[in-house]
Short mmCIF file of C-alpha atoms and ligand atoms in Angstrom, two decimals:
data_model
loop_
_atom_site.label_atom_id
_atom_site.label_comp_id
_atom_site.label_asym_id
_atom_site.label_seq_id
_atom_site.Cartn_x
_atom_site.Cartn_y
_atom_site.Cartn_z
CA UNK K 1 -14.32 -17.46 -18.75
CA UNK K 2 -11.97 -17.65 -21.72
CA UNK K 3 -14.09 -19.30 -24.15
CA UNK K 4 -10.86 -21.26 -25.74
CA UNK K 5 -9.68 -22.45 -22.80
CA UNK K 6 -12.25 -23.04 -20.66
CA UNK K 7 -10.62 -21.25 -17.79
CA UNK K 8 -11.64 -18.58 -15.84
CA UNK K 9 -9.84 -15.28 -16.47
CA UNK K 10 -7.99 -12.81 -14.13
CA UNK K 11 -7.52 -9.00 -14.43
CA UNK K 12 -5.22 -7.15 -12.95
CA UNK K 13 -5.32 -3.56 -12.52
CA UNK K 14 -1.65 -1.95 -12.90
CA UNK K 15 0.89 -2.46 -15.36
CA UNK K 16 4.09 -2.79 -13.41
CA UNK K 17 6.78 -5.33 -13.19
CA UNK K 18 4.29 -7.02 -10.25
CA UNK K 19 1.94 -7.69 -13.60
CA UNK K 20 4.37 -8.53 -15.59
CA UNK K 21 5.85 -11.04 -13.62
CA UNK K 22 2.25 -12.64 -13.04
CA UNK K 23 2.00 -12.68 -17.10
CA UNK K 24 4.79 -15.07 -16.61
CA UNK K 25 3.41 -16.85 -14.49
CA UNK K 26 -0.39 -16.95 -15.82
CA UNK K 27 1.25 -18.09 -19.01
CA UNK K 28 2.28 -21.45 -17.41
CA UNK K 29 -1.37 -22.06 -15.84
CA UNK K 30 -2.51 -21.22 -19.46
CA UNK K 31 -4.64 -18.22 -17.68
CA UNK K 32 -5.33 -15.44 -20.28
CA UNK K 33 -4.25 -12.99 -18.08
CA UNK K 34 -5.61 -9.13 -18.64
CA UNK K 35 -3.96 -6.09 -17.57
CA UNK K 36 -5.17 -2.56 -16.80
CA UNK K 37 -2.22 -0.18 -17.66
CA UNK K 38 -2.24 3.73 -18.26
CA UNK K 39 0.19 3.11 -21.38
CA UNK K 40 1.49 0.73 -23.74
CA UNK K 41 4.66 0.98 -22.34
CA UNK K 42 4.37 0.09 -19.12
CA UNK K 43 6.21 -3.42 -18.40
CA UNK K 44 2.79 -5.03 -18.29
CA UNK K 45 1.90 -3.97 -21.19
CA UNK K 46 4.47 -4.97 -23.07
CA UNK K 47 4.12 -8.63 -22.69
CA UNK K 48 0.46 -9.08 -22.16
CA UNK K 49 -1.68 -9.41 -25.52
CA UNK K 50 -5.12 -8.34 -23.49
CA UNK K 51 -4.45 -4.97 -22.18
CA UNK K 52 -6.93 -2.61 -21.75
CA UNK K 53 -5.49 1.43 -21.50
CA UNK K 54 -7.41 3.23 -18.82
CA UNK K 55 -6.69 4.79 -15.39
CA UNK K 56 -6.90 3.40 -12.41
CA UNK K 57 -9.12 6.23 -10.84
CA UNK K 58 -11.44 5.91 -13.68
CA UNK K 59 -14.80 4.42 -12.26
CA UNK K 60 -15.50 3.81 -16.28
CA UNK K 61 -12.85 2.32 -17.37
CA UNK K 62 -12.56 0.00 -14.24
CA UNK K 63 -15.99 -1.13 -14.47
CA UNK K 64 -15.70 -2.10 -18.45
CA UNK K 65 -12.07 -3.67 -16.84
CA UNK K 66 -13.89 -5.65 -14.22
CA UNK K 67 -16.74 -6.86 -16.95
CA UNK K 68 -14.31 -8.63 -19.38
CA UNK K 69 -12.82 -11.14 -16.27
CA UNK K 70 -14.02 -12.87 -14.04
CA UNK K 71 -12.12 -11.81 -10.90
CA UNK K 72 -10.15 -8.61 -10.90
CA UNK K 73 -6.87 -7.54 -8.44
CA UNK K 74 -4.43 -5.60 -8.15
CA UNK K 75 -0.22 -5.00 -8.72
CA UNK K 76 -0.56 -1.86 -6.33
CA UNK K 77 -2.73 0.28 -4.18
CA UNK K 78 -3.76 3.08 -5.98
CA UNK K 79 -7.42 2.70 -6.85
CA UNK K 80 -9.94 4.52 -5.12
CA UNK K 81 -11.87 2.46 -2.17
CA UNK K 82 -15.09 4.27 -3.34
CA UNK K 83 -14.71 2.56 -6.51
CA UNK K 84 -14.24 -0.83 -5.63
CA UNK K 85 -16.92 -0.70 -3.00
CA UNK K 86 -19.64 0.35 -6.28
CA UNK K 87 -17.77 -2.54 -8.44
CA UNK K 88 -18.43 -5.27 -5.48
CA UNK K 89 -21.99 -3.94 -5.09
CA UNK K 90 -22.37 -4.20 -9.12
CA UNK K 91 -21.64 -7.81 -8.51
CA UNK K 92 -17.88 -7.55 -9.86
CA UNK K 93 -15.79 -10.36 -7.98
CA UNK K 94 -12.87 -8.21 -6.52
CA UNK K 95 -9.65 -9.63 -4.69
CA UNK K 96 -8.68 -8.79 -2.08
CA UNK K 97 -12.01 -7.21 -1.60
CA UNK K 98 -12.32 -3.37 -0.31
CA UNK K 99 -12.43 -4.10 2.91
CA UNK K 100 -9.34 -6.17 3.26
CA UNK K 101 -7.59 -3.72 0.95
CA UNK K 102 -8.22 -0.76 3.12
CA UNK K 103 -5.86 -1.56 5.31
CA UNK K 104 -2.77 -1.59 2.45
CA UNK K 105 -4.14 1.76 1.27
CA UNK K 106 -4.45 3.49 4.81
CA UNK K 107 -1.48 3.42 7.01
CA UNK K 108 -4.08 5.24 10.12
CA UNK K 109 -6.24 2.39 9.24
CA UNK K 110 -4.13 -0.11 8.93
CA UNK K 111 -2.52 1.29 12.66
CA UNK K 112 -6.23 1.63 14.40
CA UNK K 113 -7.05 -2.04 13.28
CA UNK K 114 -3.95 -3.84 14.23
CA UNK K 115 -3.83 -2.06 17.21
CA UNK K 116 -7.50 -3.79 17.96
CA UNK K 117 -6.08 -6.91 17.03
CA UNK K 118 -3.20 -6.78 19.38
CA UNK K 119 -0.62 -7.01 17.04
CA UNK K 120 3.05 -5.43 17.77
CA UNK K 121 3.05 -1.73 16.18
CA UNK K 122 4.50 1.02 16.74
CA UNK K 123 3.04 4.06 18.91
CA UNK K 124 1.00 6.16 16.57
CA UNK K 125 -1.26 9.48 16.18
CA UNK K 126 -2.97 11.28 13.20
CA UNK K 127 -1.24 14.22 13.02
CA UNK K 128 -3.90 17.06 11.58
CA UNK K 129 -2.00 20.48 12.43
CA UNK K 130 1.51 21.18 13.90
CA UNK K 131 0.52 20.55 17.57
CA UNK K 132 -0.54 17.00 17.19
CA UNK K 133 3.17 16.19 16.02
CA UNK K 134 4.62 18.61 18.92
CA UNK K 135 3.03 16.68 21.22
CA UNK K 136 3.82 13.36 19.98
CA UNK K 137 7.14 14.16 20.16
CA UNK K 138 7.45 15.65 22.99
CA UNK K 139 6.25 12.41 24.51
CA UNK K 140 7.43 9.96 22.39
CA UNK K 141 11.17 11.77 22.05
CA UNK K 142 12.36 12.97 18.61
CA UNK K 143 12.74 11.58 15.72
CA UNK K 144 10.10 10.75 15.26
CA UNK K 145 8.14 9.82 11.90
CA UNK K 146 5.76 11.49 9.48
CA UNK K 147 4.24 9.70 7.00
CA UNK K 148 1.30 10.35 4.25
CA UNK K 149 -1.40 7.58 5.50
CA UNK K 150 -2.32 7.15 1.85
CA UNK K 151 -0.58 7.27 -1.34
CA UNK K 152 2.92 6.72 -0.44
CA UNK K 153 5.36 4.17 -1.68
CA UNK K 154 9.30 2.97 -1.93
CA UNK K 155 9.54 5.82 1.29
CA UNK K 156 8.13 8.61 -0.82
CA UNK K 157 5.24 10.04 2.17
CA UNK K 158 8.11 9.14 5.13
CA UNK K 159 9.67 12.20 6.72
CA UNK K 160 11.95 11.89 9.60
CA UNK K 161 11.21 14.95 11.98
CA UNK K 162 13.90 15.75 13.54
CA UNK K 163 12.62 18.25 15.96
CA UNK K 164 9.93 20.37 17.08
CA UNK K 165 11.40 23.67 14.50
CA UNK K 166 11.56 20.48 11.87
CA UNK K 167 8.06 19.60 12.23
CA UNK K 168 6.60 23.77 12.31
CA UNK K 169 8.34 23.97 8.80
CA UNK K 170 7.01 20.39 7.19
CA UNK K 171 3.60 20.09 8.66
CA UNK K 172 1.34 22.91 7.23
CA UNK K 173 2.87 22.44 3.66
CA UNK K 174 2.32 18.53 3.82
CA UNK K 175 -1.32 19.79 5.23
CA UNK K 176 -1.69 22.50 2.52
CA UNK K 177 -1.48 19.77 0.16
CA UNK K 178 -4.19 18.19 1.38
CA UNK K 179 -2.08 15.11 2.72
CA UNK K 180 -3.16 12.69 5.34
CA UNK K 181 -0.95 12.71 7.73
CA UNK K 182 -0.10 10.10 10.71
CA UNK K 183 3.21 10.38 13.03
CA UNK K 184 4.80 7.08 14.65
CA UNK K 185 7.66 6.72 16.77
CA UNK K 186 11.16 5.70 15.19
CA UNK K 187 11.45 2.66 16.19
CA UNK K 188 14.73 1.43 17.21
CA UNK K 189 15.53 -1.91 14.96
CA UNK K 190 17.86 -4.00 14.38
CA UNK K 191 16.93 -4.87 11.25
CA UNK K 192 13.67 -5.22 8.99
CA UNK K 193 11.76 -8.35 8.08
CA UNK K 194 8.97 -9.26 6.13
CA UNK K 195 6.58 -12.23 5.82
CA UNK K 196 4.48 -13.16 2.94
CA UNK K 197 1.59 -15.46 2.97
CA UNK K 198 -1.64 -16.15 0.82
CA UNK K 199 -5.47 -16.78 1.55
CA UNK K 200 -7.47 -18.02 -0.61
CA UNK K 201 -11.35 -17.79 -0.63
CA UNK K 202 -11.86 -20.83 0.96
CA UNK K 203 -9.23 -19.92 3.87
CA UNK K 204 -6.62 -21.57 3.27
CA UNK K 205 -3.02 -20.19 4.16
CA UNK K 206 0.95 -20.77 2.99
CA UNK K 207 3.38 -19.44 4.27
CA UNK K 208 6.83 -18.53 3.01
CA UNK K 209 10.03 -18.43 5.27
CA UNK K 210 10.25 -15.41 6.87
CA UNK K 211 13.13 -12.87 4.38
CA UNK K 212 15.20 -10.43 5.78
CA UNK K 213 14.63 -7.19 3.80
CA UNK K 214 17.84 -4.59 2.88
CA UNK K 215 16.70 -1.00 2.47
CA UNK K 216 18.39 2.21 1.20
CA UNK K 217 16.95 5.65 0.78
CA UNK K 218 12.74 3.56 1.15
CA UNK K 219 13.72 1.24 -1.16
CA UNK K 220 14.13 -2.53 -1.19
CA UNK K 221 17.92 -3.48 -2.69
CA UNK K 222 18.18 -7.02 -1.11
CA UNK K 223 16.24 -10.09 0.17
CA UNK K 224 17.92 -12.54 1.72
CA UNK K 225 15.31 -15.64 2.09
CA UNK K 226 15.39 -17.27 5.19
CA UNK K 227 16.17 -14.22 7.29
CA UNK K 228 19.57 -15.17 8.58
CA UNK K 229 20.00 -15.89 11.94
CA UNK K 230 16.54 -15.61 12.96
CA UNK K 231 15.50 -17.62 16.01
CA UNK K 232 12.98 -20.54 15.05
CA UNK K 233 10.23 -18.57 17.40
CA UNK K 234 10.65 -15.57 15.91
CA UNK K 235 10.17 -16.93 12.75
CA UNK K 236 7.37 -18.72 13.54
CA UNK K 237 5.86 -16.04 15.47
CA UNK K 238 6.19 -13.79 11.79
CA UNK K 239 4.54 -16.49 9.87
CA UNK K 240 1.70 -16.98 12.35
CA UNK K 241 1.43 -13.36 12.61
CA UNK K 242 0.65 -12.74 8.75
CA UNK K 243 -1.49 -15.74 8.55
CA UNK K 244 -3.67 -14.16 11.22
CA UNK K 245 -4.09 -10.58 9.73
CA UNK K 246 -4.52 -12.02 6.46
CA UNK K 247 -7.46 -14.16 8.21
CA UNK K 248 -8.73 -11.75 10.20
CA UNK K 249 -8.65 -9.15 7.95
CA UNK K 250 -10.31 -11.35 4.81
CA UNK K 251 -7.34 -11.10 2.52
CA UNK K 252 -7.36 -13.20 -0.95
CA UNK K 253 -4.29 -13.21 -2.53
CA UNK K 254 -1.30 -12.71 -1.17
CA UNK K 255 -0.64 -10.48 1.85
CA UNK K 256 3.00 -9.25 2.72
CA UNK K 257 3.53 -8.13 6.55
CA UNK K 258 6.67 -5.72 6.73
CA UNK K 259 8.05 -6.06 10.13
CA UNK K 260 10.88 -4.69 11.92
CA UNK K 261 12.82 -6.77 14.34
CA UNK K 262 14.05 -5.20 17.83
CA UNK K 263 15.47 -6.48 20.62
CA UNK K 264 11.67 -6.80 21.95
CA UNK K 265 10.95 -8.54 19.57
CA UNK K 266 8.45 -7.91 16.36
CA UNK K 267 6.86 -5.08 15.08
CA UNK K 268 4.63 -4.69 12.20
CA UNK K 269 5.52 -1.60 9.87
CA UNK K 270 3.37 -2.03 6.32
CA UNK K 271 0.95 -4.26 4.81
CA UNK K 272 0.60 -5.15 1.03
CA UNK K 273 -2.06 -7.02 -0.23
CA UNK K 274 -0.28 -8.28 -3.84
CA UNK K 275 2.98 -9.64 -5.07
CA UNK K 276 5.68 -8.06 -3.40
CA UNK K 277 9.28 -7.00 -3.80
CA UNK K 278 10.06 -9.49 -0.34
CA UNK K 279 9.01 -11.99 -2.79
CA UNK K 280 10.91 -12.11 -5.77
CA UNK K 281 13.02 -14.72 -4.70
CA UNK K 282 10.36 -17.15 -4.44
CA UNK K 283 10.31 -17.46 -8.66
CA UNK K 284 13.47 -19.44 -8.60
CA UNK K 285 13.90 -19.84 -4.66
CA UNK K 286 10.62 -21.57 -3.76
CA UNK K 287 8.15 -24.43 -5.06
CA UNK K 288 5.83 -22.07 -5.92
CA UNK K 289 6.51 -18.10 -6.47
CA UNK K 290 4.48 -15.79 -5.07
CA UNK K 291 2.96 -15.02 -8.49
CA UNK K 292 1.48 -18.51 -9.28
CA UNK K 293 0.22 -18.69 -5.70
CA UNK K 294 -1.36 -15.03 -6.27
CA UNK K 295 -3.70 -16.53 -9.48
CA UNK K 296 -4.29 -19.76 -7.43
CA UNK K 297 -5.55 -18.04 -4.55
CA UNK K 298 -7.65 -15.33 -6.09
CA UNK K 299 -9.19 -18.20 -8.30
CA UNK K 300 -9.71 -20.36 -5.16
CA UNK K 301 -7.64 -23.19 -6.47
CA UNK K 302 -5.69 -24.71 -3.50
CA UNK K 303 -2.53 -23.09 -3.22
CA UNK K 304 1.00 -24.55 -3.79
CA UNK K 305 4.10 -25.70 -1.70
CA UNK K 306 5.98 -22.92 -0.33
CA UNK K 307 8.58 -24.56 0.55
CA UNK K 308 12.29 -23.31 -0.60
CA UNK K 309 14.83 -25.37 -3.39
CA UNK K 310 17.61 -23.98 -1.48
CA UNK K 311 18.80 -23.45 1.91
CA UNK K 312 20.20 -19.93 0.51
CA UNK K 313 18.25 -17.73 -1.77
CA UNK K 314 19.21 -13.46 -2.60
CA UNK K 315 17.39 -11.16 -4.75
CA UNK K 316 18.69 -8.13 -5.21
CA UNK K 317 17.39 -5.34 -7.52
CA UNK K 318 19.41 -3.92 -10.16
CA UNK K 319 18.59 0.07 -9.75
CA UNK K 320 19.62 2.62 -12.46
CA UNK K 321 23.08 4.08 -11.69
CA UNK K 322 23.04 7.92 -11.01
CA UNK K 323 25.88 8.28 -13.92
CA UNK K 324 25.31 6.77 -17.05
CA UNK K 325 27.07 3.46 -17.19
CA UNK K 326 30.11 3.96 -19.59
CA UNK K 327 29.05 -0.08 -21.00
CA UNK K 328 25.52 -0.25 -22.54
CA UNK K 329 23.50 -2.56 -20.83
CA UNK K 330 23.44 -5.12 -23.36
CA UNK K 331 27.19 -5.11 -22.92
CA UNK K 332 26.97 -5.76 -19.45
CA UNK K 333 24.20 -8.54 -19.75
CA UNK K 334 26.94 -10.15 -21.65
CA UNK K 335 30.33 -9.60 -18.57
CA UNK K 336 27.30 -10.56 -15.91
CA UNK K 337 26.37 -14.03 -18.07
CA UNK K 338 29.95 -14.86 -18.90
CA UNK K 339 31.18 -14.56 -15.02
CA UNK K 340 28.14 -15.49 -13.23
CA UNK K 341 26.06 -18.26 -15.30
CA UNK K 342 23.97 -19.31 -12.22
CA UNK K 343 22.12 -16.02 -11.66
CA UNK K 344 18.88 -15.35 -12.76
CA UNK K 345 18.07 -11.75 -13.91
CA UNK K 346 14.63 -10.86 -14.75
CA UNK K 347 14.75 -7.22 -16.57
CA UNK K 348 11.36 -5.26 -16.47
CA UNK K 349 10.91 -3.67 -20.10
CA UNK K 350 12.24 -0.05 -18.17
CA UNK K 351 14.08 2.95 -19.25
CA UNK K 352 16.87 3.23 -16.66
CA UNK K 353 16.97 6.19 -14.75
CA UNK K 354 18.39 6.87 -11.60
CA UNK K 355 17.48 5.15 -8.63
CA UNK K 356 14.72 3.41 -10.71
CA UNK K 357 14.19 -0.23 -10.06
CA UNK K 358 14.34 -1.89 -13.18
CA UNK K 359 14.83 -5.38 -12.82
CA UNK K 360 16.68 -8.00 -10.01
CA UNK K 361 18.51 -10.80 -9.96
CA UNK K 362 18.22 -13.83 -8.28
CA UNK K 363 20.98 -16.22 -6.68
CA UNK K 364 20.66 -19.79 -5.28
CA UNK K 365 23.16 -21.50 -3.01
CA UNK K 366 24.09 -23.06 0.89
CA UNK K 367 26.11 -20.70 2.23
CA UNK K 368 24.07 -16.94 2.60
CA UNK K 369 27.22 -14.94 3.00
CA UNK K 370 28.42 -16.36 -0.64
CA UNK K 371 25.14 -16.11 -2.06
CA UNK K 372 24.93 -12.16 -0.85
CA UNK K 373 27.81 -11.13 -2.11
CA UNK K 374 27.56 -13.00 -5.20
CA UNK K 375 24.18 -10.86 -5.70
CA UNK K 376 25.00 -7.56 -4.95
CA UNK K 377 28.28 -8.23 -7.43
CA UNK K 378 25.73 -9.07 -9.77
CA UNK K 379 22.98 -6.46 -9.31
CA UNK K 380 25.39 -3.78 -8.58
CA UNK K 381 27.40 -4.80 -12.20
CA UNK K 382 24.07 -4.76 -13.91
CA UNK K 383 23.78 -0.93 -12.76
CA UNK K 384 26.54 0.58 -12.95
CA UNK K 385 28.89 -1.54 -15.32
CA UNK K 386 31.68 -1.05 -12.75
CA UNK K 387 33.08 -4.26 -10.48
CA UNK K 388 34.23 -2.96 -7.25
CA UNK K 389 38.15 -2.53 -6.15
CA UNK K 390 40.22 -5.71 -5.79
CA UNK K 391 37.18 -7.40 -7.13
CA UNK K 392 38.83 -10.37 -8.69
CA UNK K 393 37.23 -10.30 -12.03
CA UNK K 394 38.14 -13.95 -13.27
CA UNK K 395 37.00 -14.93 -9.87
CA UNK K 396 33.20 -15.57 -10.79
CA UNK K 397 31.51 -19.33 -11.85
P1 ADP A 1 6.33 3.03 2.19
O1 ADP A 1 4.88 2.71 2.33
O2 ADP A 1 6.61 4.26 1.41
O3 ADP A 1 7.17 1.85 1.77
P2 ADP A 1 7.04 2.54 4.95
O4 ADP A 1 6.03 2.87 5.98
O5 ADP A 1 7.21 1.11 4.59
O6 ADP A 1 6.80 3.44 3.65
O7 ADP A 1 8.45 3.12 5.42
C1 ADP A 1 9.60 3.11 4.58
C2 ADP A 1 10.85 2.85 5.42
O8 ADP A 1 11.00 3.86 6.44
C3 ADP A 1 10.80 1.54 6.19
O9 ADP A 1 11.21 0.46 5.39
C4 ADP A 1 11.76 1.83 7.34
O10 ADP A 1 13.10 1.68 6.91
C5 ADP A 1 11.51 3.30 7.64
N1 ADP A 1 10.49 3.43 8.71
C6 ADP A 1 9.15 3.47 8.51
N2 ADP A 1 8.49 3.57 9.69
C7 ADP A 1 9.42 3.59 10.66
C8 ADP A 1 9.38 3.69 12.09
N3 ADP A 1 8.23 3.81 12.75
N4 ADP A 1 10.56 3.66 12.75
C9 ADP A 1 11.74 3.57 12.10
N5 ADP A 1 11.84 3.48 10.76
C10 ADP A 1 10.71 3.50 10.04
#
């Protein structure tokens, strides 16, 4: 409890632009938000005044974390289910708990307990020497896909094998390393969707819109919220879907179901039990963002409206440019304000780098079309400082 304000206090371990974001929106609850971040300058960091430096995988340092709020969770995966099962049997209030959280931090069992549930997946095998992945592709048809069941993110720990010579060379190194490894088949998609919900203690659910999620090279570049074009069933059916895993598998907080759509119909990829890239949109797009509703469930406050301000909403992230942009970035802060004045950007403290996501932007509108390119105009401006050919440059609002 924050002795000033009377409310109770959340921690959250991870100093990311997932953190940061929730800073902003603690601040509006008047929550005295803490953060757990390796180093000052992680985005975090930078804007929360109760930060406490420590690592993740620290038992120690979690523990004295865990002790100075009332209810600690999490901007990623990365902690060690060992530890959280000692905090939660110390008495430490941890959401999600370990149990829910397992299945964000295992992909094999995340796959096993899904597959129990009945839910749409892929077909899947751990894959612990060569032969396992031989014969899964041999039956299965190649490519097929290798992924790290823990530790991966952004498509780091996702191989495509491309045949059975492909898979004698990757496995045993992958193995050497001492990674867990689990092999599904490529599934044919048309494109990839995700859903986001939350839970709260007491069980109640929201529900976003279902989003359409753009990848390139693992990484998310664009949500377009609703998913375009998606039938009223199969949106439903996405909703309904995350609702139940996030009941069934006792999430609180939020819970984001990555699926893939096929002409079959859904299949679930990933889980993530925090905020979420899909969600970005919802800080301008929705009633409440995905943040707030984060806090509100993992204090068991009833949760918020969900519902969106617009019929079209885009996020796209704004990824450091593999050259150097020739315009500094405050520079082009000032061409992307002057052109576009209804976008929202939302910068994450970051050094850019290549291929480093560093902040998004945000665009509002009816028609989705407009709104996407109006976006990736904007995103793609704020990385590389170049507009693309014939782009009319007097033509913004
Ligand atoms: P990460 O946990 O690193 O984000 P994911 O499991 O989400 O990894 O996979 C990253 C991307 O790889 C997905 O967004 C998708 O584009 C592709 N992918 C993953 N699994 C499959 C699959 N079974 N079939 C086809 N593509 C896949």
């Amino acid at each position: 409890m924050d002795p000033v304000t009377g409310l109770p206090v959340v921690g959250m371990v991870g100093g990311g632009q997932l953190s940061r974001m929730t800073q902003q929106a603690a601040i509006a609850l008047g929550q005295s938000l803490r953060v757990l971040a390796i180093s000052p300058s992680e985005p975090a960091a930078l804007v929360t005044p109760f930060v406490s430096l420590g690592h993740h995988t620290d038992l120690d340092a979690l523990r004295a974390f865990a002790s100075s709020c009332d209810v600690m969770t999490f901007d990623h995966e990365h902690v060690p289910p060992a530890h959280l099962r000692t905090l939660v049997e110390e008495g430490f209030t941890v959401h999600p708990g370990p149990s829910a959280l397992i299945h964000a931090q295992d992909k094999l069992v995340m796959r096993t307990r899904l597959q129990e549930m009945g839910v749409p997946i892929p077909e899947f095998a751990p894959v612990t020497s060569v032969g396992d992945l031989v014969r899964f592709g041999s039956k299965f048809g190649w490519p097929c896909v290798l992924k790290a069941a823990r530790g991966g993110y952004d498509g780091r720990g996702v191989w495509m094998v491309a045949s059975e010579a492909a898979a004698e060379s990757l496995v045993p190194e992958l193995l050497a390393a001492g990674t867990p490894l689990l092999v599904e088949e490529r599934v044919a998609m048309t494109r990839e969707l995700a859903a986001l919900v939350a839970r709260s203690p007491f069980g109640q659910g929201a529900a976003w819109p279902a989003v359409e999620t753009v990848q390139q090279d693992g990484i998310c570049v664009e949500v377009l919220a609703p998913a375009p074009n998606l039938s009223p069933a199969l949106a439903e059916e996405a909703q309904d879907l995350a609702l139940r895993v996030a009941s069934t598998l006792g999430v609180v907080g939020l819970l984001a179901v990555e699926l893939f759509e096929t002409p079959s119909g859904l299949v679930v990829n990933e889980l993530a039990m925090r905020p979420h890239n899909s969600g970005h949109w919802t800080i301008e797009g929705a009633r409440t963002s995905q943040f707030e509703q984060h806090l509100r469930a993992v204090l068991d406050y009833p949760l918020g409206s969900t519902e969106p301000v617009a019929p079209a909403v885009v996020m796209a992230n704004v990824l450091g440019a593999s050259i150097i942009p020739s315009m500094g970035p405050d520079e082009r802060l000032h061409h992307l304000f002057a052109r576009f004045r209804d976008v929202h950007v939302h910068y994450y403290g970051k050094e850019e780098r290549p291929g480093r996501k560093i902040g998004h932007v945000t665009v509002l509108g009816t028609d989705m079309s407009v709104v996407r390119a109006r976006a990736r105009l904007a995103a793609d401006w704020l990385s590389t400082g170049v507009w693309p050919d014939g782009y009319d440059i007097h033509g913004g609002r």
